[in-house]
Structure formats: structure tokens, C-alpha cells
Coordinates of C-alpha atoms in Angstrom, one line a residue:
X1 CA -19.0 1.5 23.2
X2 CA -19.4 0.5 26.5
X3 CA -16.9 0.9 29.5
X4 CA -15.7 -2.2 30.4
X5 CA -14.5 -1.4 34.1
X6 CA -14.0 2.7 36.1
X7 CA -10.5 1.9 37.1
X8 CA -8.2 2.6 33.3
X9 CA -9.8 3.2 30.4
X10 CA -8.6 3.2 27.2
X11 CA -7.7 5.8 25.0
X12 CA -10.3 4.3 22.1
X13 CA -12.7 3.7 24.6
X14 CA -12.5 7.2 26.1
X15 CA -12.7 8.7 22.2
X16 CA -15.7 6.9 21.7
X17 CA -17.3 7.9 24.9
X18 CA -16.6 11.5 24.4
X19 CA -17.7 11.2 20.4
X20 CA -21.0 10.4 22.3
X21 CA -21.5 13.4 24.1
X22 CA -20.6 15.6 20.3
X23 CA -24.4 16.7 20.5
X24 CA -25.0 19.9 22.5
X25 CA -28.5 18.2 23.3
X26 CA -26.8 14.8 24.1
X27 CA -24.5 16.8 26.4
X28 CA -27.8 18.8 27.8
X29 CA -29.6 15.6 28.5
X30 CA -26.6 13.7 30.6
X31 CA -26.2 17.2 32.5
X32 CA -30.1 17.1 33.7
X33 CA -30.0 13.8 34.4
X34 CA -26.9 14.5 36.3
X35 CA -28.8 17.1 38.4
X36 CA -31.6 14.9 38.4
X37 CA -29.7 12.2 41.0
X38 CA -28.8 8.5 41.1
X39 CA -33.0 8.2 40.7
X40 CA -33.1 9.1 37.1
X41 CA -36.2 10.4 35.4
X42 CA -39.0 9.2 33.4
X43 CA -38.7 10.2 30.1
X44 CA -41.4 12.9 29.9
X45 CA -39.7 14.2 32.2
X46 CA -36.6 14.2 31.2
X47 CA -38.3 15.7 27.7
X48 CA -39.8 18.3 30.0
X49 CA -36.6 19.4 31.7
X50 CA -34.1 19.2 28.5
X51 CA -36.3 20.4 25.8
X52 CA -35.6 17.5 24.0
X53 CA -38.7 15.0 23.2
X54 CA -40.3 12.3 21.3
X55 CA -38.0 10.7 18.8
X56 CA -35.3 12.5 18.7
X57 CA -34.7 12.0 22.9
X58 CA -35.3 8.2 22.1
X59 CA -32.1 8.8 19.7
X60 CA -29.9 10.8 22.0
X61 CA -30.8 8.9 25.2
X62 CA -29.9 5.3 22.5
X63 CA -26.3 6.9 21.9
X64 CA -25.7 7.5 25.3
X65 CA -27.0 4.2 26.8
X66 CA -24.8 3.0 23.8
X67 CA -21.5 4.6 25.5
X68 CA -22.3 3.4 28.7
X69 CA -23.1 6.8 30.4
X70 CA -27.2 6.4 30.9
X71 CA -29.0 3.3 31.9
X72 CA -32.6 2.7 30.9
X73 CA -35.1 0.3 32.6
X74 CA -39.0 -0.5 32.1
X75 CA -41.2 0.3 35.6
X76 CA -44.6 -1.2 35.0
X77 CA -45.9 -1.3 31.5
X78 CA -44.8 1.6 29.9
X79 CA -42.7 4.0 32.1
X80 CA -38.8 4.3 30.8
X81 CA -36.7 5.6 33.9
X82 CA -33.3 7.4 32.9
X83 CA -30.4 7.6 35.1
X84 CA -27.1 8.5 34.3
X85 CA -23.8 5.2 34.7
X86 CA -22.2 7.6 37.5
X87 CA -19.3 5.3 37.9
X88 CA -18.7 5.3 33.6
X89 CA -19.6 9.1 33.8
X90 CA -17.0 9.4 36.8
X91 CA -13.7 6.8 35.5
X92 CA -14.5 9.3 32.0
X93 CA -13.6 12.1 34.1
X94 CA -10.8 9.9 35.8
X95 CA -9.4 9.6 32.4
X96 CA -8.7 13.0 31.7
X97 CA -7.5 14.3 35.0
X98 CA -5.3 10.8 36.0
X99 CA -2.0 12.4 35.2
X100 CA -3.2 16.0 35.7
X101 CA 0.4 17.9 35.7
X102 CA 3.0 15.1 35.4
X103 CA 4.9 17.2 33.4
X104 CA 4.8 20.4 35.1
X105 CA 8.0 21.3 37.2
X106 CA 6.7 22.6 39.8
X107 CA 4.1 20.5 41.3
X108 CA 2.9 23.2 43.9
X109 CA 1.1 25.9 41.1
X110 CA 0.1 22.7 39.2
X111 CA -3.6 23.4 39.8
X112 CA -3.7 26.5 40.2

């Protein structure tokens, strides 16, 4: 499921996003393509740098472009670039830590 907009996602939305990223090798494929910048990679060599190739990466990289975390795009005639949604990957984030220690007392050793 796709994330709508960065600034409040929803508790189903957020469920689904992180049911996405279940997979240790899903996980491992958004974290290199987080390394890898807002360029992306083409995927041999994302396949080279994750370990993950042919068609099962065509399966992972499908779920995740499914939950709105990578992007995928045609350059010439039969190179797929990956890149990872930053903004969907970022309001995910957002999402866990908006109310980071609301309930703790003392706000002062609340992150620490």
C-alpha cells in the first residue's frame, strides 16, 4: 500500500509498510539502496551489492515499490534504475518516533 502523503500516516498504512520490509533480504535491499543515494542503482547492480538477483530481486524490489518505499524507472531500452521513496521511507520513520516520550515524566532523560 502506498503512502498517500509524509506528513501523518495511518496506523494501517504504517502496518502495511512495515509488513513490507518482513524479509531480511527486502530489508537488505532498501538499506543498499539507502547507501546507494537519491541516484538509485541499476538492477545488476543492486543484485551485485545485495546478494539478491534475478527473480527473486524482481519480487522483493515489486513488494517494495508496492509499499511506496522504492521507485523504479526504464533508462533507454532495458536498464531498470532503483531508488529508494526517501520522503515515504522518512514520514515511516516519522511515524514511529512522532510522539517519542509523551508519556514519560520527565522529559529531560526522555532520550537518553
Amino acid at each position: 500500500m502506498k503512502i498517500a502523503q509524509t506528513d501523518d500516516i495511518s496506523v494501517e498504512v504504517a502496518a502495511s509498510t512495515f509488513a513490507a520490509l518482513g524479509s531480511e533480504q527486502r530489508l537488505n535491499v532498501l538499506r543498499v539502496l539507502v547507501r546507494a543515494g537519491g541516484e538509485g542503482l541499476s538492477i545488476g547492480d543492486l543484485g551485485e551489492r545485495s546478494g539478491v538477483t534475478g527473480s527473486t530481486l524482481t519480487h522483493h524490489m515489486k513488494i517494495l515499490a508496492q509499499a511506496g518505499l522504492v521507485t523504479q524507472q526504464k533508462q533507454g531500452r532495458s536498464i531498470i534504475c532503483a531508488a529508494v521513496a526517501f520522503d515515504e521511507v522518512r514520514a515511516l520513520s516519522e511515524f514511529l518516533l512522532k510522539e517519542c516520550c509523551a508519556d514519560c515524566e520527565n522529559q529531560d532523560h526522555a532520550h537518553g
